[in-house]
Short mmCIF file of C-alpha atoms and ligand atoms in Angstrom, two decimals:
data_model
loop_
_atom_site.label_atom_id
_atom_site.label_comp_id
_atom_site.label_asym_id
_atom_site.label_seq_id
_atom_site.Cartn_x
_atom_site.Cartn_y
_atom_site.Cartn_z
CA MET A 1 -141.62 -130.16 114.14
CA THR A 2 -138.04 -129.05 113.59
CA PRO A 3 -137.58 -126.20 111.09
CA GLN A 4 -135.53 -128.57 108.98
CA LEU A 5 -138.31 -131.10 108.62
CA ASP A 6 -140.66 -128.22 107.85
CA ARG A 7 -138.54 -127.10 104.93
CA HIS A 8 -138.33 -130.65 103.71
CA LEU A 9 -142.10 -131.02 103.68
CA ILE A 10 -142.54 -127.76 101.81
CA LYS A 11 -140.10 -128.96 99.15
CA ILE A 12 -142.08 -132.16 98.68
CA VAL A 13 -145.35 -130.30 98.37
CA VAL A 14 -143.89 -127.86 95.86
CA SER A 15 -142.45 -130.56 93.65
CA LEU A 16 -145.64 -132.62 93.79
CA THR A 17 -147.68 -129.57 92.77
CA ALA A 18 -145.36 -128.95 89.84
CA LEU A 19 -145.61 -132.58 88.79
CA PHE A 20 -149.39 -132.59 88.81
CA SER A 21 -149.88 -129.29 87.06
CA SER A 22 -147.48 -130.25 84.26
CA ALA A 23 -149.38 -133.50 83.78
CA LEU A 24 -152.71 -131.67 83.67
CA VAL A 25 -151.83 -128.83 81.31
CA ASP A 26 -149.88 -130.16 78.39
CA PRO A 27 -150.32 -127.49 75.70
CA SER A 28 -149.49 -129.79 72.78
CA GLU A 29 -152.11 -132.27 73.93
CA GLU A 30 -154.56 -129.42 74.25
CA GLN A 31 -153.98 -128.33 70.64
CA SER A 32 -154.36 -131.69 69.01
CA LYS A 33 -157.79 -132.08 70.56
CA THR A 34 -159.17 -128.77 69.36
CA GLN A 35 -160.45 -128.93 65.82
CA TRP A 36 -158.68 -127.01 63.12
CA VAL A 37 -161.30 -124.72 61.65
CA ALA A 38 -160.84 -122.40 58.68
CA PRO A 39 -161.98 -118.78 59.12
CA VAL A 40 -165.56 -118.13 57.99
CA THR A 41 -164.26 -115.68 55.40
CA GLU A 42 -162.19 -118.39 53.70
CA ALA A 43 -164.53 -121.36 53.71
CA PRO A 44 -166.98 -120.07 51.04
CA LYS A 45 -164.20 -119.50 48.47
CA LYS A 46 -165.02 -121.33 45.27
CA ASN A 47 -162.55 -123.60 43.53
CA PRO A 48 -161.74 -121.77 40.27
CA VAL A 49 -160.04 -124.81 38.74
CA ALA A 50 -162.35 -127.25 36.98
CA SER A 51 -162.00 -130.79 38.31
CA ASN A 52 -161.07 -132.44 35.03
CA GLU A 53 -158.59 -135.18 34.20
CA SER A 54 -155.62 -132.87 33.75
CA SER A 55 -156.23 -131.03 37.02
CA ILE A 56 -156.60 -134.30 38.94
CA ALA A 57 -153.45 -135.68 37.31
CA ALA A 58 -151.52 -132.53 38.23
CA GLY A 59 -152.89 -132.73 41.78
CA GLN A 60 -151.89 -136.37 42.07
CA LYS A 61 -148.33 -135.55 41.06
CA ILE A 62 -148.08 -132.90 43.77
CA TYR A 63 -149.74 -135.11 46.36
CA LEU A 64 -147.38 -138.03 45.71
CA LYS A 65 -144.39 -135.70 45.93
CA ARG A 66 -145.34 -133.46 48.87
CA CYS A 67 -148.12 -134.95 50.94
CA VAL A 68 -147.96 -138.74 50.76
CA ALA A 69 -145.10 -139.04 53.28
CA CYS A 70 -147.44 -137.88 56.04
CA HIS A 71 -150.96 -138.41 54.77
CA GLY A 72 -150.43 -141.79 53.11
CA LYS A 73 -151.30 -143.05 49.64
CA ALA A 74 -155.02 -143.27 50.20
CA GLY A 75 -155.14 -140.23 52.49
CA ASN A 76 -155.47 -142.36 55.60
CA GLY A 77 -152.86 -140.44 57.57
CA ASP A 78 -150.50 -143.41 57.59
CA GLY A 79 -147.51 -142.21 55.55
CA PRO A 80 -144.00 -143.27 56.63
CA ASP A 81 -143.15 -139.84 58.11
CA ALA A 82 -146.22 -139.96 60.31
CA THR A 83 -144.81 -142.96 62.16
CA ASP A 84 -141.32 -141.45 62.33
CA LEU A 85 -142.51 -138.12 63.67
CA GLY A 86 -145.06 -139.70 65.99
CA ILE A 87 -147.74 -137.41 64.59
CA HIS A 88 -151.30 -138.03 63.54
CA PRO A 89 -151.85 -136.31 60.21
CA ALA A 90 -155.47 -135.75 59.38
CA LYS A 91 -157.20 -138.62 57.66
CA LEU A 92 -158.03 -136.89 54.40
CA SER A 93 -160.34 -139.78 53.55
CA ASP A 94 -162.43 -138.99 56.64
CA PRO A 95 -166.06 -137.94 56.07
CA ALA A 96 -165.45 -134.88 58.28
CA VAL A 97 -162.73 -133.67 55.91
CA ARG A 98 -164.78 -134.60 52.86
CA GLU A 99 -167.56 -132.36 54.10
CA GLU A 100 -165.28 -129.36 54.36
CA THR A 101 -165.52 -126.84 51.55
CA ASP A 102 -162.79 -126.46 48.94
CA GLY A 103 -162.21 -122.97 50.36
CA ALA A 104 -161.55 -124.34 53.85
CA LEU A 105 -159.12 -126.96 52.54
CA PHE A 106 -157.41 -124.35 50.38
CA TRP A 107 -156.85 -122.12 53.41
CA LYS A 108 -155.45 -125.02 55.47
CA ILE A 109 -153.05 -126.09 52.74
CA THR A 110 -152.02 -122.45 52.28
CA VAL A 111 -151.23 -121.69 55.92
CA GLY A 112 -150.30 -125.16 57.22
CA LYS A 113 -150.22 -126.14 60.87
CA LYS A 114 -147.20 -127.57 62.62
CA PRO A 115 -145.80 -130.06 61.71
CA MET A 116 -147.60 -129.66 58.39
CA PRO A 117 -145.76 -127.07 56.27
CA SER A 118 -147.55 -124.09 54.75
CA TYR A 119 -147.80 -124.28 50.99
CA GLY A 120 -148.67 -120.64 50.35
CA THR A 121 -145.23 -120.01 48.88
CA ARG A 122 -144.30 -123.59 47.97
CA LEU A 123 -147.21 -124.24 45.61
CA SER A 124 -148.98 -121.89 43.20
CA PRO A 125 -152.68 -121.24 43.91
CA THR A 126 -153.58 -123.33 40.84
CA ASP A 127 -151.53 -126.24 42.17
CA ARG A 128 -153.19 -125.98 45.57
CA TRP A 129 -156.61 -126.20 43.87
CA ASN A 130 -155.34 -129.11 41.75
CA VAL A 131 -154.39 -131.00 44.90
CA ILE A 132 -157.86 -130.41 46.30
CA ASN A 133 -159.41 -131.77 43.10
CA TYR A 134 -157.21 -134.83 43.52
CA LEU A 135 -158.26 -135.26 47.17
CA ARG A 136 -161.90 -135.14 46.10
CA SER A 137 -161.24 -137.83 43.51
CA LEU A 138 -159.66 -140.02 46.24
CA ALA A 139 -162.76 -139.64 48.35
CA ARG A 140 -164.96 -140.86 45.49
CA ARG A 141 -163.04 -144.12 45.17
C1 HEC B 1 -145.00 -133.26 57.81
C2 HEC B 1 -146.23 -133.97 57.61
C3 HEC B 1 -147.27 -133.39 56.67
C4 HEC B 1 -147.14 -133.06 55.34
C5 HEC B 1 -145.91 -133.16 54.46
C6 HEC B 1 -148.46 -132.61 54.91
N1 HEC B 1 -149.34 -132.64 55.95
FE1 HEC B 1 -151.30 -132.14 55.89
N2 HEC B 1 -151.47 -132.41 57.89
C7 HEC B 1 -150.47 -132.90 58.71
C8 HEC B 1 -150.94 -132.93 60.09
C9 HEC B 1 -150.15 -133.39 61.31
C10 HEC B 1 -152.28 -132.44 60.05
C11 HEC B 1 -153.23 -132.27 61.23
C12 HEC B 1 -153.09 -130.88 61.77
C13 HEC B 1 -154.01 -130.66 62.97
O1 HEC B 1 -155.24 -130.76 62.83
O2 HEC B 1 -153.47 -130.39 64.05
C14 HEC B 1 -152.56 -132.13 58.66
C15 HEC B 1 -153.78 -131.62 58.20
C16 HEC B 1 -154.12 -131.43 56.85
C17 HEC B 1 -155.40 -130.98 56.37
C18 HEC B 1 -156.58 -130.58 57.24
C19 HEC B 1 -157.58 -131.68 57.41
C20 HEC B 1 -158.68 -131.22 58.35
O3 HEC B 1 -158.69 -131.64 59.50
O4 HEC B 1 -159.48 -130.41 57.92
C21 HEC B 1 -155.33 -130.96 55.01
C22 HEC B 1 -156.46 -130.57 54.03
C23 HEC B 1 -154.00 -131.37 54.64
N3 HEC B 1 -153.29 -131.66 55.80
C24 HEC B 1 -153.56 -131.47 53.35
C25 HEC B 1 -152.23 -131.66 53.00
C26 HEC B 1 -151.72 -131.56 51.65
C27 HEC B 1 -152.57 -131.32 50.42
C28 HEC B 1 -150.37 -131.74 51.73
C29 HEC B 1 -149.37 -131.68 50.59
C30 HEC B 1 -149.40 -130.52 49.71
C31 HEC B 1 -150.04 -131.97 53.14
N4 HEC B 1 -151.18 -131.91 53.87
C32 HEC B 1 -148.75 -132.23 53.61
C33 HEC B 1 -149.20 -133.29 58.32
C34 HEC B 1 -148.66 -133.11 57.05
#
């Protein structure tokens, strides 16, 4: 083999290797498959806000203003922004989400997870609990 052909072959092998490894390890893909789990210290937190009519109404207001664009009216993850951004927001109506504790949901809403914003500074703690009370009322429908 001529040295030139040799170098050519090496180039092909190197670029093929790069191609395959990038296809195999896509970090964003990796993340979306791992479940988002709240820390064990947060999950047992009790909801201090009673789930009454006024709390649910307050939660609904916040949800329709801040969450509906991604999570959809019925919490099915089909809001208009979800399609635009090409994301899959959690289906809040899903049994798996319903089974999560209020504390776990509170922590998730507080810290967020890209592209979902964190609401720790955007919403008061009471409003975050109100939204959770609203989500629970959606699930009962
Ligand atoms: C920009 C779009 C966007 C907005 C706005 C948004 N979310 Fe999300 N949300 C997401 C995405 C995407 C996920 C999935 C994150 C993941 O698991 O990787 C998510 C996940 C969640 C989860 C976790 C569900 C689970 O798997 O346990 C909860 C709870 C939640 N969102 C509530 C809310 C609430 C309440 C609001 C409004 C205050 C809100 N979100 C606003 C995109 C959004």
